[in-house]
PDB file of C-alpha atoms in Angstrom:
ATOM      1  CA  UNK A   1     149.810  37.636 -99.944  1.00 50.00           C
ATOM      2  CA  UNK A   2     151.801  40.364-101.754  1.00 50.00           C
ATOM      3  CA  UNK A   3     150.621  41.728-105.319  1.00 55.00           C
ATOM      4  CA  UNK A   4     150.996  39.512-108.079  1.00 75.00           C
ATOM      5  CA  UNK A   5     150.951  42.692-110.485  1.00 80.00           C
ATOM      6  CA  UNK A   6     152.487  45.636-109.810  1.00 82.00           C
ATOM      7  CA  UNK A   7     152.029  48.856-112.111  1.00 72.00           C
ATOM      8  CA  UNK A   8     154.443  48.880-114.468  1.00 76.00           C
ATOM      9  CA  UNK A   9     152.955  45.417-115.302  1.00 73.00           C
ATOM     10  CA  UNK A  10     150.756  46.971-117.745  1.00 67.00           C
ATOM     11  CA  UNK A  11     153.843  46.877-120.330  1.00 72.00           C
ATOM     12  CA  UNK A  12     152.926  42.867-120.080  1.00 71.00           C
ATOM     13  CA  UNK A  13     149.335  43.552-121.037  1.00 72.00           C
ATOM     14  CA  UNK A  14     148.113  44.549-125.054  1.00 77.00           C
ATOM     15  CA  UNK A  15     145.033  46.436-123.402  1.00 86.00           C
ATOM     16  CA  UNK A  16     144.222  50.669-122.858  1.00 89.00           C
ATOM     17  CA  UNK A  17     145.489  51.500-119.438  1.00 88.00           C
ATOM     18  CA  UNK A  18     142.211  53.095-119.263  1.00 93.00           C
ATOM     19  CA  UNK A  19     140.197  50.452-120.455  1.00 97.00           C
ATOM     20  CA  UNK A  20     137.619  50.194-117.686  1.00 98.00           C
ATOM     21  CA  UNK A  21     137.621  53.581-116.454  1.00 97.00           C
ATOM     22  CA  UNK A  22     134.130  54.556-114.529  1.00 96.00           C
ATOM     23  CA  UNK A  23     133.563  50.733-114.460  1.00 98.00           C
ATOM     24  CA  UNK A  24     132.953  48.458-110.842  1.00 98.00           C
ATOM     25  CA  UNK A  25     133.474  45.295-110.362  1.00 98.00           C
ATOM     26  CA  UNK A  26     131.634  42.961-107.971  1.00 99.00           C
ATOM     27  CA  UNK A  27     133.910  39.895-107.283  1.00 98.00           C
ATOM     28  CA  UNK A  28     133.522  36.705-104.932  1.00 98.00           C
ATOM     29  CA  UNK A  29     136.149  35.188-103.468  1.00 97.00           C
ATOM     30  CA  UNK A  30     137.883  38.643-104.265  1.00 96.00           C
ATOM     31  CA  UNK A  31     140.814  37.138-101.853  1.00 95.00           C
ATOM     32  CA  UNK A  32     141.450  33.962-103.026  1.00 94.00           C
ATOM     33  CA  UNK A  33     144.955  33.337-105.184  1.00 91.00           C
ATOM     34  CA  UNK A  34     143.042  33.471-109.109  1.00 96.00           C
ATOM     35  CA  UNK A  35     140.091  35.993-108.409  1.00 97.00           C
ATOM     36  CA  UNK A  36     142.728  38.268-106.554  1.00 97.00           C
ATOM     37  CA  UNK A  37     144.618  38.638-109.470  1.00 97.00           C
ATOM     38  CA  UNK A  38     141.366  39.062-112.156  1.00 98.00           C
ATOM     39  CA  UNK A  39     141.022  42.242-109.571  1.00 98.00           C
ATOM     40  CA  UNK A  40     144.209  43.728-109.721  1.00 97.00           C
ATOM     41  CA  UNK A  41     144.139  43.617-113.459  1.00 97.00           C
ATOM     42  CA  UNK A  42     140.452  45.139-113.690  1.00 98.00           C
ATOM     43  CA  UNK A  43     141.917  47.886-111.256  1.00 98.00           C
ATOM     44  CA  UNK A  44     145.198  48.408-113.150  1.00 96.00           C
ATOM     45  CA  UNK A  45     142.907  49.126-116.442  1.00 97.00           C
ATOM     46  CA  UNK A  46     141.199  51.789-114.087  1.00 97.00           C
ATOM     47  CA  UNK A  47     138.172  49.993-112.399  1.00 98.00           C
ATOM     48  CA  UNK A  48     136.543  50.253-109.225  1.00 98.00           C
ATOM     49  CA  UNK A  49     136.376  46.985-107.786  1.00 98.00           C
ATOM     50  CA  UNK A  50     134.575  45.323-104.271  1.00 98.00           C
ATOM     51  CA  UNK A  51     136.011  42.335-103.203  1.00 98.00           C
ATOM     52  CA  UNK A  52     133.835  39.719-101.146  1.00 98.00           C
ATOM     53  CA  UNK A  53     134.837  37.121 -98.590  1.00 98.00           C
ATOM     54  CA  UNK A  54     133.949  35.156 -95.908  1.00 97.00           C
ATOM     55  CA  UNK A  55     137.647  35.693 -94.026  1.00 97.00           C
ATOM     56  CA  UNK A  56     136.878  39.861 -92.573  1.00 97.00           C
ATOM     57  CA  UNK A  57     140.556  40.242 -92.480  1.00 98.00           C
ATOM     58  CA  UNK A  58     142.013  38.502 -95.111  1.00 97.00           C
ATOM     59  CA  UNK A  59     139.320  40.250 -96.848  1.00 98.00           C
ATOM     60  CA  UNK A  60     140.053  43.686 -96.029  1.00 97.00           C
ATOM     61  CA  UNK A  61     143.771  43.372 -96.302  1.00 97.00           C
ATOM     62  CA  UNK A  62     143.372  42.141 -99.903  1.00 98.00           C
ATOM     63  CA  UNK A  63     141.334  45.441-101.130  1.00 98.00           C
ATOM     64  CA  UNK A  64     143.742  47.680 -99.098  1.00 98.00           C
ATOM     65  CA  UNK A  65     146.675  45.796-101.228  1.00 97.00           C
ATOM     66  CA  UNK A  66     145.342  45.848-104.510  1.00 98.00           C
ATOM     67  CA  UNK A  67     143.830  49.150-103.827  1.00 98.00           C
ATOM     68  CA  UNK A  68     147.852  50.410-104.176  1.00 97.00           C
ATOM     69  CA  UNK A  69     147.703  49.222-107.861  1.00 96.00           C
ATOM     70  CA  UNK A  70     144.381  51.977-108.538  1.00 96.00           C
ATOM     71  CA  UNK A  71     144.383  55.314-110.501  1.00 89.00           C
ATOM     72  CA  UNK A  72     143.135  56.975-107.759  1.00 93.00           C
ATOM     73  CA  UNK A  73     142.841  55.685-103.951  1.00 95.00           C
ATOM     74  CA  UNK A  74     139.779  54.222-102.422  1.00 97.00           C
ATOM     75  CA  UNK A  75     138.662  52.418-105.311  1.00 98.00           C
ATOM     76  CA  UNK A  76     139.041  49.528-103.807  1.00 98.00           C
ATOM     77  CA  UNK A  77     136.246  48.059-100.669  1.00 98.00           C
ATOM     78  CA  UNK A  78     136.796  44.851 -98.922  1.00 98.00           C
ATOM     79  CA  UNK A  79     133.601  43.739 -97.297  1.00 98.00           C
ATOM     80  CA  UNK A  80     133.926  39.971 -95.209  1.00 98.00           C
ATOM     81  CA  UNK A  81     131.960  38.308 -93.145  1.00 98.00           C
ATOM     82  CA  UNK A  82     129.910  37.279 -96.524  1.00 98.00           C
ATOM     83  CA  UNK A  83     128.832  33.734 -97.021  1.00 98.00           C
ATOM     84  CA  UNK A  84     127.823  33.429-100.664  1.00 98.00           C
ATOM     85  CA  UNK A  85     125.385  30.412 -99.693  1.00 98.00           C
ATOM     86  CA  UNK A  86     123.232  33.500 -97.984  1.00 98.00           C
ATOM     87  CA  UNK A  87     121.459  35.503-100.823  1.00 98.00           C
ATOM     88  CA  UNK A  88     120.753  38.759 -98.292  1.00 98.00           C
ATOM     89  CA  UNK A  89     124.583  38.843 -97.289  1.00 98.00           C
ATOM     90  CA  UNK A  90     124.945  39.095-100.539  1.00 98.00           C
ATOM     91  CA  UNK A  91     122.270  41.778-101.147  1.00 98.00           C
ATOM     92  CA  UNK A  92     124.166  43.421 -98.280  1.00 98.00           C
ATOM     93  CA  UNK A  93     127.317  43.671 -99.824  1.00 98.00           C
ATOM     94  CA  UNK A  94     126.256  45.162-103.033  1.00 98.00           C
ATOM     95  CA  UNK A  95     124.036  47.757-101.585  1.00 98.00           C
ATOM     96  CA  UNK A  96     127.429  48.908-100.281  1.00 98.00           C
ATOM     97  CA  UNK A  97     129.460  48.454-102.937  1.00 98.00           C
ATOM     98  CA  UNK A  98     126.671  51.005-104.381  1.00 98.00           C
ATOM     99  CA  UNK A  99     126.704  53.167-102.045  1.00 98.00           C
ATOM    100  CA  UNK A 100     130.583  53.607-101.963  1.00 98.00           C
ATOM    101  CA  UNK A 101     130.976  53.959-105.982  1.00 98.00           C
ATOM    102  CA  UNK A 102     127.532  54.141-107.222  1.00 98.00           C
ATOM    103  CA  UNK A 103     126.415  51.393-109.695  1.00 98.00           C
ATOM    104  CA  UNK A 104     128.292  47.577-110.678  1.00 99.00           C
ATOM    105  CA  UNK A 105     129.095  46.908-114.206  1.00 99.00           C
ATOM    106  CA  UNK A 106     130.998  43.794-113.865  1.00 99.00           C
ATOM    107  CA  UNK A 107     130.082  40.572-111.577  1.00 99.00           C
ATOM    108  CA  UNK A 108     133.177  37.504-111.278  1.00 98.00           C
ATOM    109  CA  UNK A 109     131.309  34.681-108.774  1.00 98.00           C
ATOM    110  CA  UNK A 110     135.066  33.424-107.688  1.00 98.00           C
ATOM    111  CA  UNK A 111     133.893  32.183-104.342  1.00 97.00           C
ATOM    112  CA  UNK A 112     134.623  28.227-103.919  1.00 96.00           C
ATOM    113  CA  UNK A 113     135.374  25.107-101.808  1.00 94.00           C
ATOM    114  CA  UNK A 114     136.968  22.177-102.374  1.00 92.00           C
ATOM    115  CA  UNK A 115     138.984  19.494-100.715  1.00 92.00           C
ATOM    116  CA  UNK A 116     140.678  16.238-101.940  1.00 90.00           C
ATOM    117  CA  UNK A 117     137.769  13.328-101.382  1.00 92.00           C
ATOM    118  CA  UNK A 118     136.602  10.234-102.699  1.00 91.00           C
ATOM    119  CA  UNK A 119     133.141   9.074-102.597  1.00 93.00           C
ATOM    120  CA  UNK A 120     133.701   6.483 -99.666  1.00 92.00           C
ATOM    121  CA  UNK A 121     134.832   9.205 -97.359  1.00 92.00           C
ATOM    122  CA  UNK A 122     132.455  12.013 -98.906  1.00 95.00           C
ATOM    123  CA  UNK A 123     129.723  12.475 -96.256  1.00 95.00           C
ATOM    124  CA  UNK A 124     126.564  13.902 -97.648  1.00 96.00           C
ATOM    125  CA  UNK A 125     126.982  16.837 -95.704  1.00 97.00           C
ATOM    126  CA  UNK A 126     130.405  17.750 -97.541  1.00 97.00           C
ATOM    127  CA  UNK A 127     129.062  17.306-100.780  1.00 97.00           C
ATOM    128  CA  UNK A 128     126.442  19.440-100.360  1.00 98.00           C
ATOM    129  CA  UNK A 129     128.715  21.904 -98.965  1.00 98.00           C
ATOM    130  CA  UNK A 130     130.575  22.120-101.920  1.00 98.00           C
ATOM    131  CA  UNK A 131     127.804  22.606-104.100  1.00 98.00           C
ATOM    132  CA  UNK A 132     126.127  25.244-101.924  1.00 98.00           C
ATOM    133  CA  UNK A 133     129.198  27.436-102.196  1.00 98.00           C
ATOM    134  CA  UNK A 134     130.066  26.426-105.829  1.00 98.00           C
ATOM    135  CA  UNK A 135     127.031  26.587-106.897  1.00 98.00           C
ATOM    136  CA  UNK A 136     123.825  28.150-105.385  1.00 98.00           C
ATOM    137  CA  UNK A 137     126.643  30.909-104.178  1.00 98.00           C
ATOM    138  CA  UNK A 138     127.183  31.606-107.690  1.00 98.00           C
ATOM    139  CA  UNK A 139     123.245  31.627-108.518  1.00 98.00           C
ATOM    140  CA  UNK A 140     122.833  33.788-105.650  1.00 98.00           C
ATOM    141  CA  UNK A 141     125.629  36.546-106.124  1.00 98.00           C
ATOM    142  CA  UNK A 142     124.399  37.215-109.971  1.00 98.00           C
ATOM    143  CA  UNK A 143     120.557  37.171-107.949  1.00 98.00           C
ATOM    144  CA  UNK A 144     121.609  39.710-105.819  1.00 98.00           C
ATOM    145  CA  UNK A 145     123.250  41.797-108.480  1.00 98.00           C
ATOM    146  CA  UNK A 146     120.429  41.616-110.915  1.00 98.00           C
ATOM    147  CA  UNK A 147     118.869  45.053-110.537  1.00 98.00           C
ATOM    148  CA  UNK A 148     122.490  46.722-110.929  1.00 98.00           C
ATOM    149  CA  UNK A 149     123.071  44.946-113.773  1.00 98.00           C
ATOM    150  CA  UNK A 150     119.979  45.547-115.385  1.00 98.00           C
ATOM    151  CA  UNK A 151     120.965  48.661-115.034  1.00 98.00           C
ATOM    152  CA  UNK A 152     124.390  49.144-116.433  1.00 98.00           C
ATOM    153  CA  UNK A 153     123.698  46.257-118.449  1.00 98.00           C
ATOM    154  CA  UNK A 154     126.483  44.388-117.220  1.00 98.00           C
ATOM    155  CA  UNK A 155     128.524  41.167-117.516  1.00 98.00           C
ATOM    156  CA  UNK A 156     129.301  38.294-115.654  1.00 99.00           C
ATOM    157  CA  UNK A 157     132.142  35.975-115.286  1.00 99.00           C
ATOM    158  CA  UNK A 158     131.377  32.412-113.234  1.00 98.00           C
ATOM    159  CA  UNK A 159     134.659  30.718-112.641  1.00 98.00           C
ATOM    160  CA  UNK A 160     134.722  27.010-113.550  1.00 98.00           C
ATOM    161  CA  UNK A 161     136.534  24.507-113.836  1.00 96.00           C
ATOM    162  CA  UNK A 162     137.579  21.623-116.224  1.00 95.00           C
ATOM    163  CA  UNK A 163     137.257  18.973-113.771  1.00 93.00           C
ATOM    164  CA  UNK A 164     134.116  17.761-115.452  1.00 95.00           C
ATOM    165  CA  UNK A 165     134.609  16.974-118.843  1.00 94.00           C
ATOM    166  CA  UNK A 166     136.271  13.850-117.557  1.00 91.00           C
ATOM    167  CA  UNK A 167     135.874  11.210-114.609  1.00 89.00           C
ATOM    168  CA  UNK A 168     138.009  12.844-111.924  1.00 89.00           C
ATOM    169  CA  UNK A 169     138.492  11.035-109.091  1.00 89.00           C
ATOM    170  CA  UNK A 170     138.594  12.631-105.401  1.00 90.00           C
ATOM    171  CA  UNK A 171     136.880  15.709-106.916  1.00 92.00           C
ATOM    172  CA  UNK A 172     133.042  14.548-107.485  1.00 95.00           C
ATOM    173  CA  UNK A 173     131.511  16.646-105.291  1.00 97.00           C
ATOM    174  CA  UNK A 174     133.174  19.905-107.014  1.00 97.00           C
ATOM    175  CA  UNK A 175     133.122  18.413-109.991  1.00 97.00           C
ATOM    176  CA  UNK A 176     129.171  17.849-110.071  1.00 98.00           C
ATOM    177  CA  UNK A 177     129.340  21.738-108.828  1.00 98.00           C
ATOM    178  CA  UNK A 178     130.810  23.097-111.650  1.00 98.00           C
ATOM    179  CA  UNK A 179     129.190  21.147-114.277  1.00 98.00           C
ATOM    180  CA  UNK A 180     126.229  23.307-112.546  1.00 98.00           C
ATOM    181  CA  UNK A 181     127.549  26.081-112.858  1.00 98.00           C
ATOM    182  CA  UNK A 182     128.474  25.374-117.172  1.00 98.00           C
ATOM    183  CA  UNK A 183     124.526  25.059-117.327  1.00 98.00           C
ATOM    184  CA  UNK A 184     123.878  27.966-115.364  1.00 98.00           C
ATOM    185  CA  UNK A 185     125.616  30.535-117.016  1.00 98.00           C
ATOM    186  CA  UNK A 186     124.749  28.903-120.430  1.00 98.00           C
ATOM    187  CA  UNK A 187     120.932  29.292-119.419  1.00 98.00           C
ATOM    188  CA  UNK A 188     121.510  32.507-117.646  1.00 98.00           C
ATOM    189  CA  UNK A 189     122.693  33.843-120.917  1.00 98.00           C
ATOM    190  CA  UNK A 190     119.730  33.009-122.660  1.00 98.00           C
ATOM    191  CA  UNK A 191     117.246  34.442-119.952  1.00 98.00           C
ATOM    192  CA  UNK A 192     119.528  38.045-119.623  1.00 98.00           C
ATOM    193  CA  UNK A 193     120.776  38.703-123.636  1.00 98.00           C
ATOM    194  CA  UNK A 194     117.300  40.837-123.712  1.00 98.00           C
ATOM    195  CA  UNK A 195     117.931  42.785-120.757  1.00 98.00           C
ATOM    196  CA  UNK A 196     121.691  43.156-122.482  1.00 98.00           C
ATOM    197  CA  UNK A 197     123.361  41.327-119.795  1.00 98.00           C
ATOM    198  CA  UNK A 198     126.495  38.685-121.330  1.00 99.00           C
ATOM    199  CA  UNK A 199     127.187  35.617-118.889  1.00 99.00           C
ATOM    200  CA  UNK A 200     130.425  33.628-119.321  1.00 98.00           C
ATOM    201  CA  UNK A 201     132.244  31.048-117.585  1.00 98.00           C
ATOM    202  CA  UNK A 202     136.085  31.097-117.451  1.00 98.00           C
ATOM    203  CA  UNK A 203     137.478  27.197-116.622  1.00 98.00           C
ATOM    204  CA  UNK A 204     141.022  27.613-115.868  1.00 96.00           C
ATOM    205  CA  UNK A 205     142.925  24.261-116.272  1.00 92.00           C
ATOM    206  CA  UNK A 206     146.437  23.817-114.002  1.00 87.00           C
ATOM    207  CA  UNK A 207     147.476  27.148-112.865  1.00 90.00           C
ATOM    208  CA  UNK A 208     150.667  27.170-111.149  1.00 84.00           C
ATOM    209  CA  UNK A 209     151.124  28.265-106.851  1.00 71.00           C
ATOM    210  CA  UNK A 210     146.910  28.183-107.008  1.00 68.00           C
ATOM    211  CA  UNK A 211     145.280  27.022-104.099  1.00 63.00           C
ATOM    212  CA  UNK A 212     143.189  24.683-106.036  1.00 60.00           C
ATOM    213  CA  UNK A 213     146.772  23.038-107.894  1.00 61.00           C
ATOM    214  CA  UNK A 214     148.200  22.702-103.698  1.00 59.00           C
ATOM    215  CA  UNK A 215     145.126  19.853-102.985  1.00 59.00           C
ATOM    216  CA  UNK A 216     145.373  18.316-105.873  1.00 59.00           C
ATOM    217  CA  UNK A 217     148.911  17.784-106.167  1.00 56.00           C
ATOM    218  CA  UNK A 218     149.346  14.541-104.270  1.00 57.00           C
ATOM    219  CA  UNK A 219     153.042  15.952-103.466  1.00 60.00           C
ATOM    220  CA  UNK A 220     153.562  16.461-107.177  1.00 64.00           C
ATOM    221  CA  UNK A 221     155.659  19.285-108.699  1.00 67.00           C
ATOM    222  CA  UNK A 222     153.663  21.938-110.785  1.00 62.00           C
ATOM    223  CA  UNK A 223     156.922  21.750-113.846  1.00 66.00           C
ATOM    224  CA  UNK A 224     155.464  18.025-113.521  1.00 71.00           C
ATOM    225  CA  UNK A 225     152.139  18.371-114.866  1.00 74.00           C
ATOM    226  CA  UNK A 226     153.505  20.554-117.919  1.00 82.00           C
ATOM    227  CA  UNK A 227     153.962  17.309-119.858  1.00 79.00           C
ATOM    228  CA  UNK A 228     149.788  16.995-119.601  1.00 81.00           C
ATOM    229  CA  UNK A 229     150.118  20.321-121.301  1.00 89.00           C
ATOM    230  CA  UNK A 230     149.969  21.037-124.966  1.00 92.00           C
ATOM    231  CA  UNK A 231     151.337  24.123-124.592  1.00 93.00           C
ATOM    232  CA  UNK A 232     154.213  22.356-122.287  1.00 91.00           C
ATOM    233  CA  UNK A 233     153.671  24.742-119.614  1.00 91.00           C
ATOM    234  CA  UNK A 234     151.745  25.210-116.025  1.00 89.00           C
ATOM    235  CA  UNK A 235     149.203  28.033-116.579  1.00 92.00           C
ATOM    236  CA  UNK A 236     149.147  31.316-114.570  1.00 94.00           C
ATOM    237  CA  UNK A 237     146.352  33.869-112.820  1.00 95.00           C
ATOM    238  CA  UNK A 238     147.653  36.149-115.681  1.00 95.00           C
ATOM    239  CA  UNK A 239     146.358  34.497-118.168  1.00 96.00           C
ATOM    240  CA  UNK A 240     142.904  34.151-116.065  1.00 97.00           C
ATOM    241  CA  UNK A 241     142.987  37.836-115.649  1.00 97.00           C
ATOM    242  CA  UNK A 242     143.377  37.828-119.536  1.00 96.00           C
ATOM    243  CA  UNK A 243     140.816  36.088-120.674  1.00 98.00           C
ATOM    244  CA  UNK A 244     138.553  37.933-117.735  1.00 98.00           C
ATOM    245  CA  UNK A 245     139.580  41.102-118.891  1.00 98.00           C
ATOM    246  CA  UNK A 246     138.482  39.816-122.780  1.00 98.00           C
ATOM    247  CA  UNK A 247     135.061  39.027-121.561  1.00 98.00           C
ATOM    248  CA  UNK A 248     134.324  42.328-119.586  1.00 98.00           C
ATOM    249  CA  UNK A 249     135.768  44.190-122.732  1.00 97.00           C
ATOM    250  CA  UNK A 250     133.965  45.769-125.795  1.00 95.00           C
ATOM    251  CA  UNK A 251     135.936  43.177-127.874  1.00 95.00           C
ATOM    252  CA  UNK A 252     133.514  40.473-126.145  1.00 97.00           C
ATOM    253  CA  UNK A 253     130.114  42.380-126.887  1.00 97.00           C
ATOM    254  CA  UNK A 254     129.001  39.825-129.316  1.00 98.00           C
ATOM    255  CA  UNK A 255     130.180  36.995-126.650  1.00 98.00           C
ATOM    256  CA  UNK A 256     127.564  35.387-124.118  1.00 98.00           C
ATOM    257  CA  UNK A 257     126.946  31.219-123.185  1.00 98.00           C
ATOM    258  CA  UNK A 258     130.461  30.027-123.631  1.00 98.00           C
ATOM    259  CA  UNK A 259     132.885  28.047-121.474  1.00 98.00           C
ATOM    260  CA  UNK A 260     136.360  30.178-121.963  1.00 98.00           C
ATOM    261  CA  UNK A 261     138.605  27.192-121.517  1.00 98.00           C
ATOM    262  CA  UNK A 262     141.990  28.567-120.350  1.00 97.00           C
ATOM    263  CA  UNK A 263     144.334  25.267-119.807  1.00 95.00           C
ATOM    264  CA  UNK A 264     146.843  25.555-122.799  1.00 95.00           C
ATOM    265  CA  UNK A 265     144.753  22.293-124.247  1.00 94.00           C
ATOM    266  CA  UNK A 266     145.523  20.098-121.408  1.00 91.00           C
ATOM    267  CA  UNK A 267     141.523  18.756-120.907  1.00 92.00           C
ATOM    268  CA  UNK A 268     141.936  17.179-124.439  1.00 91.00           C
ATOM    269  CA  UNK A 269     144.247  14.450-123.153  1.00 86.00           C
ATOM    270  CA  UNK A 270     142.084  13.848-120.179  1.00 81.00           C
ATOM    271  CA  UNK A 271     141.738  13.619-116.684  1.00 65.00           C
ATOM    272  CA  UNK A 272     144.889  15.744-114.470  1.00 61.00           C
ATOM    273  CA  UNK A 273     144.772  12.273-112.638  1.00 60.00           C
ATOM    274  CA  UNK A 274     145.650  10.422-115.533  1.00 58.00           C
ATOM    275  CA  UNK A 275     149.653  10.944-114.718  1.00 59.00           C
ATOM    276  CA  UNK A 276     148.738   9.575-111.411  1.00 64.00           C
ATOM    277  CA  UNK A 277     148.789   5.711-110.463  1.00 65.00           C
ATOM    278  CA  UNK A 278     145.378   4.276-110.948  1.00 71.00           C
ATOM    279  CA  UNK A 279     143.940   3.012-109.674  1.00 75.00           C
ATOM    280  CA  UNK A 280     145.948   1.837-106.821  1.00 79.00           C
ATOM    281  CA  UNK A 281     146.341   5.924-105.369  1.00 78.00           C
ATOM    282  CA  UNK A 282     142.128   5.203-105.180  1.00 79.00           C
ATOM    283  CA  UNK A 283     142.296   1.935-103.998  1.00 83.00           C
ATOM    284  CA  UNK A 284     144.448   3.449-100.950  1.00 84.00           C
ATOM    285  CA  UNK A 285     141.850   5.629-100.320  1.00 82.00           C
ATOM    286  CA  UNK A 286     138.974   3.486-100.639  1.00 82.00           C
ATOM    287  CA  UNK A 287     137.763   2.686 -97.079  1.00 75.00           C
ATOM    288  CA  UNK A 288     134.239   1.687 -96.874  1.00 71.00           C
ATOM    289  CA  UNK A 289     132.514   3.285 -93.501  1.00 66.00           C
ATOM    290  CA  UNK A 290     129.064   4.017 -92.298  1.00 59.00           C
ATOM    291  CA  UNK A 291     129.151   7.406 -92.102  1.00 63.00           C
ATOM    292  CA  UNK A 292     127.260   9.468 -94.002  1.00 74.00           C
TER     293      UNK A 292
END
């Protein structure tokens, strides 16, 4: 996947070319088609970032591309073969993200699965995939970060979703995930402000050529959804990568426990199913079977 940013994309942006300079950032799912793009901004501003991933190669190819967009080169590491349901992976990676630049300031816990499912052909086993990735991996990558953080007195970023705040069909099992995650950052906040660590969740609504937007589309055009849209348009990773770059900034100091909804107003009017046929799409689907 080519760059989304490139760097004279900076004349897009209101923020210091320099505005993380000396800073790293620790991000899961450092590949994937939103937390790629949180990275190249971060790195534009003048971070040091590691990116995490199961996929070695897809991995590694995404640092060595958005390692093109850094001040200097290097300051990019792609370490794979990480599964964020394994706390010592984890531990693994950031002793060498240390190693290579020396401390983490910033943690994004990106790292996710998800697949279009309703509850009659939702084995247990799939569900608790989900939330082992969604969830415990996001528990476990600000675990294994703790001690860095402590020391920088850091910030961290748990992407979300907005899935939740309404009945969403075919996406319980994420769904129940993320409303995790809401609660964990909002206690996680509470438990770190004294060691002056900030936790925050971004929930990014319908962002357009996403992987997440491809399974839920049902075949549907992303210009389609923009009239479930407030702001009459399909969202973007830039304006993820704005609002991440907001939290990690010096203008967020006073910032910790919130949900930063980014979905131009759209989870006010409901479910993203809602412009979908109910229930007869679910009926379709609805297959009772044994198999658990």
């Amino acid at each position: 996947m080519p760059n989304t940013l490139n760097k004279s994309s900076l004349e897009e942006f209101v923020w210091k070319p320099d505005l993380f300079k000396d800073k790293v950032a620790f991000i899961t799912g450092g590949a994937g088609s939103i937390c790629r793009v949180q990275a190249e901004l971060l790195v534009l501003l003048g971070a040091k970032a590691a990116l995490i991933g199961r996929n070695a190669e897809k991995t590694e190819k995404a640092a060595l591309e958005v390692d093109q967009l850094s001040h200097e080169p290097g300051s990019v590491l792609g370490i794979g073969n990480v599964d964020v349901r394994n706390v010592q992976q984890l531990k693994a990676a950031i002793d060498k993200t240390v190693e290579r630049f020396g401390r983490i300031d910033y943690v994004i816990a990106g790292a996710a699965g998800n697949f279009i499912a309703d509850m009659t052909n939702l084995s247990a086993k799939a569900f608790k995939a989900v939330v082992d990735i969604d969830l415990l991996g996001s528990y476990n990558t600000v675990k294994a970060a703790l001690p860095e953080l402590v020391k920088s007195k850091g910030s961290v970023i748990f992407v979300s979703a907005t899935l939740h705040y309404t009945g969403t069909p075919f996406q319980i099992h994420v769904s129940a995930a993320k409303a995790g995650v809401d609660a964990l950052a909002r206690a996680l906040a509470v438990e770190l402000g004294p060691l002056g660590i900030r936790v925050n969740c971004i929930a990014p609504g319908i962002i357009g050529n996403s992987e997440g937007l491809s399974r839920l589309s049902f075949g549907t055009k992303p210009e389609e959804y923009t009239k479930r849209v407030p702001l009459q348009r399909v969202g973007s990773t830039k304006d993820i990568a704005n609002a991440t770059v907001y939290l990690f900034s010096q203008a967020a100091d006073y910032v910790t426990g919130t949900i930063e909804v980014v979905d131009g107003g759209a989870w006010n009017l409901g479910t993203v199913m809602g412009s979908l046929p109910y229930p007869d799409l679910l009926l379709s689907h609805q297959k009772i079977n044994s198999k658990l």
